Amino acid sequence: MQQTKLRTNILEPNKNISFPIGTILAVQNDYKKLNLQKVFGKHKKKGRNINALIEATLSYKLTENLSISKASSWINRDEVLQKFDLKEFDEQALFRALKIIGKNREEIIAGIQDALFKTYSFEHTDVNLDWTSLVLYGNKAPLGKYGYSRDHRPDKKQITVGICELASPINIPIGLTVNAGNINDQKHFNDTYGQVKRKLKKGSLIVFDKGADSKSNIEAILNDKMKYLTAKKLNKSDDKRIKVFDKSKAELVDVERKVYGIKYVKPNSIDYFYFSEALEKEQLESKKRRAMRKYLEAKEIQESIDKNRMLPKKFRIDNELVDVTYTYQTKLKELSEEEAIKLVKSAEITGREGFFCIKSSENLTLLQALQTYRKKDSIEKIFNSLKNEIEIKPVRVWSNDSIYGALIIGFLAQIFISLMRYEHSQLKHTSTKFIKNSLMNLTVTVNFENKLKKSYVYANFDPINKVILAKHEAIT
């Protein structure tokens, strides 16, 4: 009888296993190239190999990365342990390693910097500096303080994190500082700049945001024979400039966003004063929306007053330890809707919309100053990568040293990703997410042919992981 139908494939269980190998190979490659064994090995000479634990944790950080506490489960698989020459361990071994890293953080960061500059001949040492905050879940770590939250969680304690990166076209982070959550950028600047300045050549340009601008910070830069460029908070003297600003007498710097500029040379610095039509439009629209929200809030409060009702919860202090008596009086009784909206708009709109100022010790063209400052956005991409792709947040309840250690692991993972982009021009504009996914998708299947023999089959090559691992012995 002739067979006319294909039979259903019957799955036959075997002992073969598959696991992501691309990330492991890439991590081991960069770790060896930078000779990081020397940086970390000196801090733990007994017990489990701290370098193997760090390499394994970095590999986990760039793959599944659910949490540090679950990293031990990911690593404690026979083939993964074998890759790092590790014996099975419990999660406390990882936390002990993090504490050791955190306790010796300054020496370790310095060691990482030395390794980077010894391995690579960077074309310049101009740097971008910036700061952010991370929510801290729990109350045990002394670093956790209430402060201005960039993560929009003012109800939670936080820590502040500073990053220094070598500016474009290098874009590799070389500095990491961690401070309490209530430390502002002006104070945090001293730690971040102080940590990296020994590696900077005289005359390097330090670029930072207006939040860190202060007389003492600028003096520190100039005393070290460095240069600076920063945004400047608008003040009353700038209001005078705004009053006489004439686009016809200014230089058109950016045609697309209609940015006009005037250069003001002062004895010790230069102000680059700009007006952007696109920015003005964006700010006016934002302020009009804010004014409307204020009007609607006032209207809601007035309705509660008119109907003798309790104020909506969002307008009240919700704390059982605080006794509050509310007395509200709005201006809506005296004003028409049009007059009320006009009043809040006039309070919101200052006349500074669209104007901004950059100041520097360098005599640049208006276009050069603007382009240099805009390129500082690359450090924002590093923050986004650290927070949302390498996922250094959320930070859980640990000791200060454990927090430092966990952040250094994330920082090192970001260095590896940045090095991949620096070394391979094809990946210059490839996001961390795509690099991570590509490396993670490259798998190895271990075929157990018999008790004594195993074979390895690599699968899921793509253009990204082929570029990164092209010369790796394990897959050639």
Tab-separated table of C-alpha atoms in Angstrom:
chain	number	residue	atom	x	y	z
A	1	MET	CA	0.000	0.000	0.000
A	2	GLN	CA	1.397	3.441	-0.983
A	3	GLN	CA	1.710	6.113	1.766
A	4	THR	CA	-0.215	9.273	0.858
A	5	LYS	CA	0.144	11.282	4.114
A	6	LEU	CA	3.188	12.457	6.037
A	7	ARG	CA	3.393	10.923	9.452
A	8	THR	CA	3.437	13.204	12.482
A	9	ASN	CA	6.956	13.690	13.813
A	10	ILE	CA	7.337	12.027	17.172
A	11	LEU	CA	9.416	14.000	19.681
A	12	GLU	CA	12.047	11.869	21.273
A	13	PRO	CA	13.541	13.361	24.466
A	14	ASN	CA	17.309	13.608	24.685
A	15	LYS	CA	19.924	15.156	26.938
A	16	ASN	CA	20.906	17.895	24.484
A	17	ILE	CA	20.729	21.458	25.827
A	18	SER	CA	20.833	24.928	24.254
A	19	PHE	CA	21.780	28.210	25.883
A	20	PRO	CA	22.723	31.735	24.725
A	21	ILE	CA	26.444	31.843	24.003
A	22	GLY	CA	26.966	35.103	22.084
A	23	THR	CA	26.851	37.318	25.161
A	24	ILE	CA	29.182	35.045	27.136
A	25	LEU	CA	31.777	35.033	24.355
A	26	ALA	CA	31.586	38.818	23.898
A	27	VAL	CA	31.935	39.457	27.646
A	28	GLN	CA	34.885	37.076	28.002
A	29	ASN	CA	36.551	38.680	24.994
A	30	ASP	CA	36.329	42.274	26.330
A	31	TYR	CA	37.157	41.239	29.899
A	32	LYS	CA	40.345	39.566	28.679
A	33	LYS	CA	41.246	42.388	26.267
A	34	LEU	CA	41.065	44.971	29.067
A	35	ASN	CA	42.896	42.642	31.474
A	36	LEU	CA	40.210	43.211	34.098
A	37	GLN	CA	41.356	40.092	35.945
A	38	LYS	CA	44.106	42.280	37.361
A	39	VAL	CA	41.653	45.057	38.345
A	40	PHE	CA	39.292	42.834	40.349
A	41	GLY	CA	41.482	39.866	41.293
A	42	LYS	CA	43.528	41.754	43.886
A	43	HIS	CA	40.427	42.309	46.042
A	44	LYS	CA	39.541	38.617	46.585
A	45	LYS	CA	42.219	35.938	46.481
A	46	LYS	CA	40.532	33.149	48.437
A	47	GLY	CA	37.386	31.164	47.795
A	48	ARG	CA	35.474	31.430	44.526
A	49	ASN	CA	37.158	33.224	41.660
A	50	ILE	CA	35.777	36.782	41.752
A	51	ASN	CA	36.633	37.347	38.083
A	52	ALA	CA	34.613	34.297	37.032
A	53	LEU	CA	31.666	35.508	39.136
A	54	ILE	CA	31.874	38.992	37.593
A	55	GLU	CA	32.114	37.663	34.022
A	56	ALA	CA	29.124	35.399	34.633
A	57	THR	CA	27.099	38.215	36.219
A	58	LEU	CA	27.945	40.557	33.341
A	59	SER	CA	26.784	37.904	30.872
A	60	TYR	CA	23.529	37.560	32.812
A	61	LYS	CA	23.178	41.355	32.933
A	62	LEU	CA	23.267	41.476	29.138
A	63	THR	CA	20.781	38.635	28.630
A	64	GLU	CA	17.770	37.794	30.810
A	65	ASN	CA	18.599	40.247	33.606
A	66	LEU	CA	15.528	39.828	35.795
A	67	SER	CA	17.385	40.740	39.010
A	68	ILE	CA	20.753	40.196	40.669
A	69	SER	CA	19.094	37.834	43.152
A	70	LYS	CA	18.067	35.548	40.261
A	71	ALA	CA	21.436	35.688	38.525
A	72	SER	CA	22.709	32.682	40.497
A	73	SER	CA	19.915	30.484	39.058
A	74	TRP	CA	20.854	31.543	35.518
A	75	ILE	CA	24.550	30.881	36.096
A	76	ASN	CA	24.095	27.623	38.059
A	77	ARG	CA	23.562	25.465	34.985
A	78	ASP	CA	26.197	22.854	34.262
A	79	GLU	CA	27.251	24.159	30.848
A	80	VAL	CA	27.277	27.804	31.988
A	81	LEU	CA	29.301	26.937	35.097
A	82	GLN	CA	31.692	25.034	32.881
A	83	LYS	CA	32.108	28.063	30.602
A	84	PHE	CA	33.312	30.145	33.553
A	85	ASP	CA	35.135	27.319	35.339
A	86	LEU	CA	32.861	27.717	38.359
A	87	LYS	CA	31.398	25.296	40.851
A	88	GLU	CA	27.770	25.577	41.924
A	89	PHE	CA	27.159	28.405	44.420
A	90	ASP	CA	24.301	30.130	46.256
A	91	GLU	CA	23.120	33.684	45.647
A	92	GLN	CA	24.898	34.959	48.759
A	93	ALA	CA	28.202	34.375	46.968
A	94	LEU	CA	27.161	36.988	44.393
A	95	PHE	CA	26.115	39.485	47.036
A	96	ARG	CA	29.430	39.039	48.826
A	97	ALA	CA	31.217	39.738	45.534
A	98	LEU	CA	29.108	42.891	45.008
A	99	LYS	CA	30.016	44.112	48.496
A	100	ILE	CA	33.716	43.594	47.793
A	101	ILE	CA	33.387	45.568	44.541
A	102	GLY	CA	31.452	48.341	46.280
A	103	LYS	CA	33.875	48.558	49.192
A	104	ASN	CA	36.797	49.026	46.787
A	105	ARG	CA	34.866	51.096	44.217
A	106	GLU	CA	37.282	54.009	43.828
A	107	GLU	CA	40.291	51.775	43.217
A	108	ILE	CA	38.242	49.598	40.846
A	109	ILE	CA	36.919	52.550	38.804
A	110	ALA	CA	40.485	53.897	38.577
A	111	GLY	CA	41.639	50.459	37.449
A	112	ILE	CA	38.951	50.301	34.751
A	113	GLN	CA	39.995	53.766	33.517
A	114	ASP	CA	43.659	52.725	33.394
A	115	ALA	CA	42.721	49.566	31.484
A	116	LEU	CA	40.709	51.534	28.905
A	117	PHE	CA	43.435	54.108	28.267
A	118	LYS	CA	46.148	51.452	28.148
A	119	THR	CA	44.219	49.337	25.617
A	120	TYR	CA	42.961	52.133	23.339
A	121	SER	CA	44.613	55.233	21.896
A	122	PHE	CA	41.629	57.552	22.135
A	123	GLU	CA	41.734	60.488	19.725
A	124	HIS	CA	40.849	63.054	22.426
A	125	THR	CA	39.855	63.375	26.076
A	126	ASP	CA	36.981	65.871	25.798
A	127	VAL	CA	34.194	64.695	28.101
A	128	ASN	CA	30.480	65.079	28.792
A	129	LEU	CA	29.230	64.992	32.392
A	130	ASP	CA	25.660	64.483	33.552
A	131	TRP	CA	23.662	63.230	36.527
A	132	THR	CA	20.428	61.361	37.136
A	133	SER	CA	18.509	59.738	39.978
A	134	LEU	CA	17.416	56.159	40.627
A	135	VAL	CA	14.516	55.116	42.817
A	136	LEU	CA	15.579	53.095	45.857
A	137	TYR	CA	13.066	50.523	47.058
A	138	GLY	CA	13.280	50.224	50.826
A	139	ASN	CA	14.630	52.309	53.686
A	140	LYS	CA	17.692	50.409	54.957
A	141	ALA	CA	20.472	51.821	52.776
A	142	PRO	CA	21.788	55.137	54.201
A	143	LEU	CA	22.320	56.444	50.632
A	144	GLY	CA	18.565	56.634	50.124
A	145	LYS	CA	17.274	60.190	50.535
A	146	TYR	CA	14.325	62.165	49.246
A	147	GLY	CA	15.253	64.572	46.470
A	148	TYR	CA	14.369	65.850	43.020
A	149	SER	CA	13.293	62.687	41.167
A	150	ARG	CA	14.080	62.360	37.460
A	151	ASP	CA	12.046	59.130	37.552
A	152	HIS	CA	8.954	61.083	38.655
A	153	ARG	CA	8.691	59.243	41.977
A	154	PRO	CA	9.009	61.969	44.639
A	155	ASP	CA	7.305	59.586	47.085
A	156	LYS	CA	10.322	57.250	47.053
A	157	LYS	CA	13.824	57.625	48.420
A	158	GLN	CA	16.500	57.680	45.767
A	159	ILE	CA	20.196	57.793	44.971
A	160	THR	CA	21.938	60.088	42.488
A	161	VAL	CA	24.291	58.767	39.804
A	162	GLY	CA	26.895	60.698	37.835
A	163	ILE	CA	28.376	59.553	34.525
A	164	CYS	CA	31.355	60.877	32.591
A	165	GLU	CA	31.780	59.828	28.955
A	166	LEU	CA	34.428	60.558	26.383
A	167	ALA	CA	32.684	62.849	23.906
A	168	SER	CA	31.838	62.099	20.272
A	169	PRO	CA	32.935	60.212	18.271
A	170	ILE	CA	34.193	57.964	21.109
A	171	ASN	CA	31.125	57.929	23.393
A	172	ILE	CA	32.517	55.511	25.978
A	173	PRO	CA	31.707	56.019	29.688
A	174	ILE	CA	34.821	56.309	31.860
A	175	GLY	CA	33.446	57.556	35.179
A	176	LEU	CA	30.699	56.530	37.612
A	177	THR	CA	29.886	58.264	40.897
A	178	VAL	CA	27.072	57.501	43.320
A	179	ASN	CA	25.747	59.870	45.970
A	180	ALA	CA	22.814	60.271	48.315
A	181	GLY	CA	19.468	61.122	46.759
A	182	ASN	CA	19.415	64.702	48.051
A	183	ILE	CA	22.752	65.773	46.531
A	184	ASN	CA	22.269	68.305	43.733
A	185	ASP	CA	24.247	68.413	40.480
A	186	GLN	CA	26.438	71.349	41.569
A	187	LYS	CA	27.797	69.344	44.522
A	188	HIS	CA	27.891	66.028	42.683
A	189	PHE	CA	30.022	67.664	39.961
A	190	ASN	CA	33.061	67.664	42.275
A	191	ASP	CA	32.997	63.862	42.630
A	192	THR	CA	32.370	63.090	38.956
A	193	TYR	CA	34.923	65.532	37.573
A	194	GLY	CA	37.425	64.701	40.317
A	195	GLN	CA	37.211	61.001	39.492
A	196	VAL	CA	38.227	61.424	35.829
A	197	LYS	CA	40.410	64.523	35.598
A	198	ARG	CA	43.667	62.577	36.099
A	199	LYS	CA	43.035	60.847	32.742
A	200	LEU	CA	42.298	64.051	30.810
A	201	LYS	CA	44.867	65.911	28.750
A	202	LYS	CA	45.433	69.609	29.425
A	203	GLY	CA	43.055	71.680	27.334
A	204	SER	CA	40.287	69.058	27.306
A	205	LEU	CA	36.752	70.434	26.950
A	206	ILE	CA	34.369	69.650	29.833
A	207	VAL	CA	30.710	69.848	28.739
A	208	PHE	CA	27.895	69.772	31.301
A	209	ASP	CA	24.360	71.028	31.879
A	210	LYS	CA	23.280	74.224	33.625
A	211	GLY	CA	22.250	72.283	36.743
A	212	ALA	CA	25.956	71.849	37.605
A	213	ASP	CA	26.990	75.371	36.622
A	214	SER	CA	28.573	77.262	39.507
A	215	LYS	CA	31.453	79.678	39.997
A	216	SER	CA	33.457	77.157	42.043
A	217	ASN	CA	32.995	74.346	39.494
A	218	ILE	CA	34.152	76.547	36.621
A	219	GLU	CA	37.140	77.745	38.652
A	220	ALA	CA	38.107	74.115	39.334
A	221	ILE	CA	38.107	73.370	35.596
A	222	LEU	CA	40.133	76.448	34.693
A	223	ASN	CA	42.629	75.851	37.520
A	224	ASP	CA	43.310	72.418	36.002
A	225	LYS	CA	44.078	74.092	32.638
A	226	MET	CA	40.918	72.623	31.114
A	227	LYS	CA	38.172	74.305	29.078
A	228	TYR	CA	34.419	74.248	29.655
A	229	LEU	CA	31.111	74.643	27.841
A	230	THR	CA	27.790	74.672	29.646
A	231	ALA	CA	24.241	75.981	29.409
A	232	LYS	CA	23.494	79.079	31.454
A	233	LYS	CA	20.388	79.871	33.463
A	234	LEU	CA	18.710	82.985	32.088
A	235	ASN	CA	18.800	85.967	34.446
A	236	LYS	CA	17.875	89.673	34.474
A	237	SER	CA	20.797	90.612	32.260
A	238	ASP	CA	19.481	88.130	29.701
A	239	ASP	CA	16.047	89.759	29.911
A	240	LYS	CA	17.705	92.961	28.701
A	241	ARG	CA	19.152	91.042	25.756
A	242	ILE	CA	15.711	89.614	24.998
A	243	LYS	CA	14.155	93.089	24.876
A	244	VAL	CA	16.537	94.272	22.178
A	245	PHE	CA	16.868	90.965	20.321
A	246	ASP	CA	16.400	91.431	16.582
A	247	LYS	CA	16.433	88.381	14.318
A	248	SER	CA	17.465	90.501	11.358
A	249	LYS	CA	20.687	91.438	13.199
A	250	ALA	CA	21.368	87.902	14.463
A	251	GLU	CA	23.048	85.018	12.681
A	252	LEU	CA	20.828	82.196	11.389
A	253	VAL	CA	22.513	79.160	12.925
A	254	ASP	CA	19.986	76.358	12.302
A	255	VAL	CA	17.686	76.681	9.289
A	256	GLU	CA	15.460	73.715	10.224
A	257	ARG	CA	14.558	74.904	13.730
A	258	LYS	CA	15.008	78.591	12.854
A	259	VAL	CA	17.678	79.188	15.497
A	260	TYR	CA	19.243	82.664	15.537
A	261	GLY	CA	22.261	83.615	17.612
A	262	ILE	CA	24.345	86.511	18.885
A	263	LYS	CA	27.775	86.156	20.454
A	264	TYR	CA	28.673	88.242	23.535
A	265	VAL	CA	32.405	88.304	24.343
A	266	LYS	CA	33.175	89.018	28.003
A	267	PRO	CA	36.579	89.344	29.733
A	268	ASN	CA	36.687	85.758	31.051
A	269	SER	CA	34.062	83.903	29.039
A	270	ILE	CA	31.821	84.064	25.998
A	271	ASP	CA	28.014	83.898	25.960
A	272	TYR	CA	26.345	82.315	22.948
A	273	PHE	CA	22.805	83.689	23.051
A	274	TYR	CA	20.142	81.982	20.927
A	275	PHE	CA	16.503	82.270	19.950
A	276	SER	CA	14.701	79.262	18.430
A	277	GLU	CA	11.324	79.657	16.752
A	278	ALA	CA	10.665	75.918	17.075
A	279	LEU	CA	11.559	75.952	20.790
A	280	GLU	CA	9.375	79.019	21.354
A	281	LYS	CA	6.403	77.247	19.812
A	282	GLU	CA	6.991	74.093	21.879
A	283	GLN	CA	7.356	76.028	25.147
A	284	LEU	CA	4.306	78.212	24.510
A	285	GLU	CA	2.145	75.188	23.757
A	286	SER	CA	3.405	73.458	26.902
A	287	LYS	CA	2.706	76.513	29.062
A	288	LYS	CA	-0.767	76.949	27.592
A	289	ARG	CA	-1.566	73.341	28.490
A	290	ARG	CA	-0.236	73.924	32.015
A	291	ALA	CA	-2.337	77.093	32.311
A	292	MET	CA	-5.442	75.180	31.254
A	293	ARG	CA	-4.722	72.485	33.859
A	294	LYS	CA	-4.470	75.180	36.538
A	295	TYR	CA	-7.769	76.699	35.418
A	296	LEU	CA	-9.522	73.300	35.526
A	297	GLU	CA	-8.080	72.615	39.002
A	298	ALA	CA	-9.353	75.975	40.258
A	299	LYS	CA	-12.746	75.252	38.697
A	300	GLU	CA	-12.915	71.860	40.453
A	301	ILE	CA	-12.031	73.476	43.794
A	302	GLN	CA	-14.639	76.222	43.272
A	303	GLU	CA	-17.325	73.625	42.538
A	304	SER	CA	-16.463	71.845	45.825
A	305	ILE	CA	-16.751	75.160	47.677
A	306	ASP	CA	-20.085	76.039	46.001
A	307	LYS	CA	-21.585	72.627	46.824
A	308	ASN	CA	-20.084	72.556	50.344
A	309	ARG	CA	-18.262	69.327	49.599
A	310	MET	CA	-14.936	68.001	50.833
A	311	LEU	CA	-12.082	68.798	48.494
A	312	PRO	CA	-11.090	65.995	46.098
A	313	LYS	CA	-8.346	63.782	47.563
A	314	LYS	CA	-5.682	64.996	45.099
A	315	PHE	CA	-5.827	68.482	46.680
A	316	ARG	CA	-5.512	67.213	50.265
A	317	ILE	CA	-2.614	66.055	52.450
A	318	ASP	CA	-3.065	62.328	52.925
A	319	ASN	CA	-1.234	61.696	56.196
A	320	GLU	CA	-2.901	60.405	59.353
A	321	LEU	CA	-0.245	62.158	61.481
A	322	VAL	CA	-1.104	65.600	60.111
A	323	ASP	CA	-4.156	67.609	61.178
A	324	VAL	CA	-5.152	70.069	58.476
A	325	THR	CA	-7.888	72.647	58.208
A	326	TYR	CA	-8.505	73.765	54.620
A	327	THR	CA	-9.596	77.246	53.620
A	328	TYR	CA	-9.684	77.883	49.888
A	329	GLN	CA	-10.808	80.893	47.928
A	330	THR	CA	-10.475	81.009	44.161
A	331	LYS	CA	-10.635	84.048	41.890
A	332	LEU	CA	-13.213	82.438	39.631
A	333	LYS	CA	-16.141	84.243	41.251
A	334	GLU	CA	-14.699	87.564	40.102
A	335	LEU	CA	-13.543	86.485	36.640
A	336	SER	CA	-15.099	85.140	33.497
A	337	GLU	CA	-13.691	81.924	32.042
A	338	GLU	CA	-11.836	83.920	29.381
A	339	GLU	CA	-10.364	86.304	31.972
A	340	ALA	CA	-9.312	83.411	34.247
A	341	ILE	CA	-7.523	81.550	31.453
A	342	LYS	CA	-5.859	84.785	30.358
A	343	LEU	CA	-4.650	85.384	33.936
A	344	VAL	CA	-2.971	81.990	34.340
A	345	LYS	CA	-1.442	82.213	30.864
A	346	SER	CA	0.088	85.591	31.685
A	347	ALA	CA	1.554	84.112	34.885
A	348	GLU	CA	3.036	81.145	33.007
A	349	ILE	CA	4.374	82.970	29.955
A	350	THR	CA	7.449	85.026	30.847
A	351	GLY	CA	8.736	86.279	27.495
A	352	ARG	CA	11.811	84.039	27.732
A	353	GLU	CA	10.191	81.344	25.591
A	354	GLY	CA	12.485	80.203	22.800
A	355	PHE	CA	15.611	81.846	24.263
A	356	PHE	CA	18.583	79.963	25.705
A	357	CYS	CA	22.234	80.681	26.397
A	358	ILE	CA	25.453	78.653	26.265
A	359	LYS	CA	28.634	79.936	27.873
A	360	SER	CA	32.202	78.766	27.390
A	361	SER	CA	35.832	79.592	27.995
A	362	GLU	CA	36.372	78.804	24.297
A	363	ASN	CA	36.009	81.280	21.419
A	364	LEU	CA	33.848	79.215	19.056
A	365	THR	CA	31.455	80.082	16.282
A	366	LEU	CA	27.775	80.148	17.180
A	367	LEU	CA	27.284	76.945	15.189
A	368	GLN	CA	30.228	75.163	16.864
A	369	ALA	CA	28.983	76.039	20.348
A	370	LEU	CA	25.458	74.849	19.560
A	371	GLN	CA	26.598	71.616	17.920
A	372	THR	CA	29.014	70.814	20.754
A	373	TYR	CA	26.304	71.286	23.368
A	374	ARG	CA	23.770	69.267	21.390
A	375	LYS	CA	26.215	66.362	21.156
A	376	LYS	CA	26.040	66.134	24.948
A	377	ASP	CA	22.748	64.308	24.349
A	378	SER	CA	24.839	61.167	23.824
A	379	ILE	CA	25.148	60.865	27.595
A	380	GLU	CA	21.342	60.896	27.849
A	381	LYS	CA	21.403	57.826	25.600
A	382	ILE	CA	23.814	56.169	28.032
A	383	PHE	CA	21.428	56.879	30.914
A	384	ASN	CA	18.538	55.456	28.899
A	385	SER	CA	20.600	52.377	28.061
A	386	LEU	CA	21.649	51.864	31.695
A	387	LYS	CA	18.138	52.316	33.060
A	388	ASN	CA	15.951	50.646	30.453
A	389	GLU	CA	18.121	48.196	28.502
A	390	ILE	CA	20.916	47.111	30.838
A	391	GLU	CA	18.349	47.731	33.583
A	392	ILE	CA	20.334	48.911	36.572
A	393	LYS	CA	16.997	49.907	38.112
A	394	PRO	CA	15.072	49.287	40.255
A	395	VAL	CA	17.622	49.382	43.059
A	396	ARG	CA	16.459	47.158	45.900
A	397	VAL	CA	17.166	47.255	49.642
A	398	TRP	CA	20.860	46.495	50.044
A	399	SER	CA	23.783	47.918	51.953
A	400	ASN	CA	25.588	50.907	50.448
A	401	ASP	CA	28.467	48.705	49.285
A	402	SER	CA	26.090	46.291	47.541
A	403	ILE	CA	24.429	49.196	45.735
A	404	TYR	CA	27.811	50.512	44.591
A	405	GLY	CA	28.819	47.016	43.465
A	406	ALA	CA	25.630	46.401	41.476
A	407	LEU	CA	25.926	49.770	39.727
A	408	ILE	CA	29.570	49.095	38.803
A	409	ILE	CA	28.473	45.813	37.176
A	410	GLY	CA	25.885	47.756	35.134
A	411	PHE	CA	28.474	50.424	34.329
A	412	LEU	CA	30.926	47.780	33.094
A	413	ALA	CA	28.208	46.174	30.957
A	414	GLN	CA	27.585	49.592	29.370
A	415	ILE	CA	31.326	50.032	28.714
A	416	PHE	CA	31.358	46.703	26.840
A	417	ILE	CA	28.364	47.752	24.696
A	418	SER	CA	29.958	51.153	23.994
A	419	LEU	CA	33.250	49.484	23.050
A	420	MET	CA	31.411	47.313	20.518
A	421	ARG	CA	30.045	50.460	18.876
A	422	TYR	CA	33.448	52.168	19.017
A	423	GLU	CA	35.353	49.237	17.521
A	424	HIS	CA	32.845	48.443	14.772
A	425	SER	CA	31.742	51.434	12.689
A	426	GLN	CA	28.801	49.378	11.362
A	427	LEU	CA	27.322	49.399	14.880
A	428	LYS	CA	27.886	53.101	15.612
A	429	HIS	CA	24.161	53.881	15.618
A	430	THR	CA	22.888	50.472	16.760
A	431	SER	CA	20.950	50.599	20.014
A	432	THR	CA	21.896	48.625	23.115
A	433	LYS	CA	18.654	46.690	22.758
A	434	PHE	CA	19.531	45.374	19.288
A	435	ILE	CA	23.108	44.507	20.275
A	436	LYS	CA	21.870	42.663	23.368
A	437	ASN	CA	19.215	40.748	21.432
A	438	SER	CA	21.630	39.779	18.680
A	439	LEU	CA	24.219	38.386	21.103
A	440	MET	CA	21.543	36.657	23.159
A	441	ASN	CA	20.020	35.022	20.062
A	442	LEU	CA	23.314	33.357	19.171
A	443	THR	CA	22.975	29.973	20.848
A	444	VAL	CA	25.004	26.813	21.211
A	445	THR	CA	23.416	23.379	21.340
A	446	VAL	CA	25.373	20.740	23.230
A	447	ASN	CA	24.780	17.325	21.692
A	448	PHE	CA	25.515	14.450	24.045
A	449	GLU	CA	26.508	11.769	21.545
A	450	ASN	CA	27.568	9.380	24.296
A	451	LYS	CA	28.911	9.508	27.845
A	452	LEU	CA	32.369	10.541	26.717
A	453	LYS	CA	31.705	12.677	23.664
A	454	LYS	CA	29.892	15.978	23.171
A	455	SER	CA	29.592	18.188	20.106
A	456	TYR	CA	28.662	21.867	19.884
A	457	VAL	CA	26.413	23.418	17.248
A	458	TYR	CA	26.193	27.229	16.985
A	459	ALA	CA	23.027	28.756	15.524
A	460	ASN	CA	21.238	32.052	14.821
A	461	PHE	CA	24.064	34.108	13.386
A	462	ASP	CA	23.096	37.567	12.157
A	463	PRO	CA	25.020	40.620	10.838
A	464	ILE	CA	25.473	42.131	14.322
A	465	ASN	CA	26.798	39.117	16.244
A	466	LYS	CA	28.941	38.065	13.270
A	467	VAL	CA	30.694	41.455	13.325
A	468	ILE	CA	31.250	41.364	17.093
A	469	LEU	CA	32.448	37.746	17.248
A	470	ALA	CA	34.083	37.420	13.823
A	471	LYS	CA	37.531	36.583	15.206
A	472	HIS	CA	36.453	34.561	18.225
A	473	GLU	CA	38.183	31.192	18.319
A	474	ALA	CA	35.190	29.372	19.795
A	475	ILE	CA	33.029	29.870	16.707
A	476	THR	CA	35.507	29.995	13.838
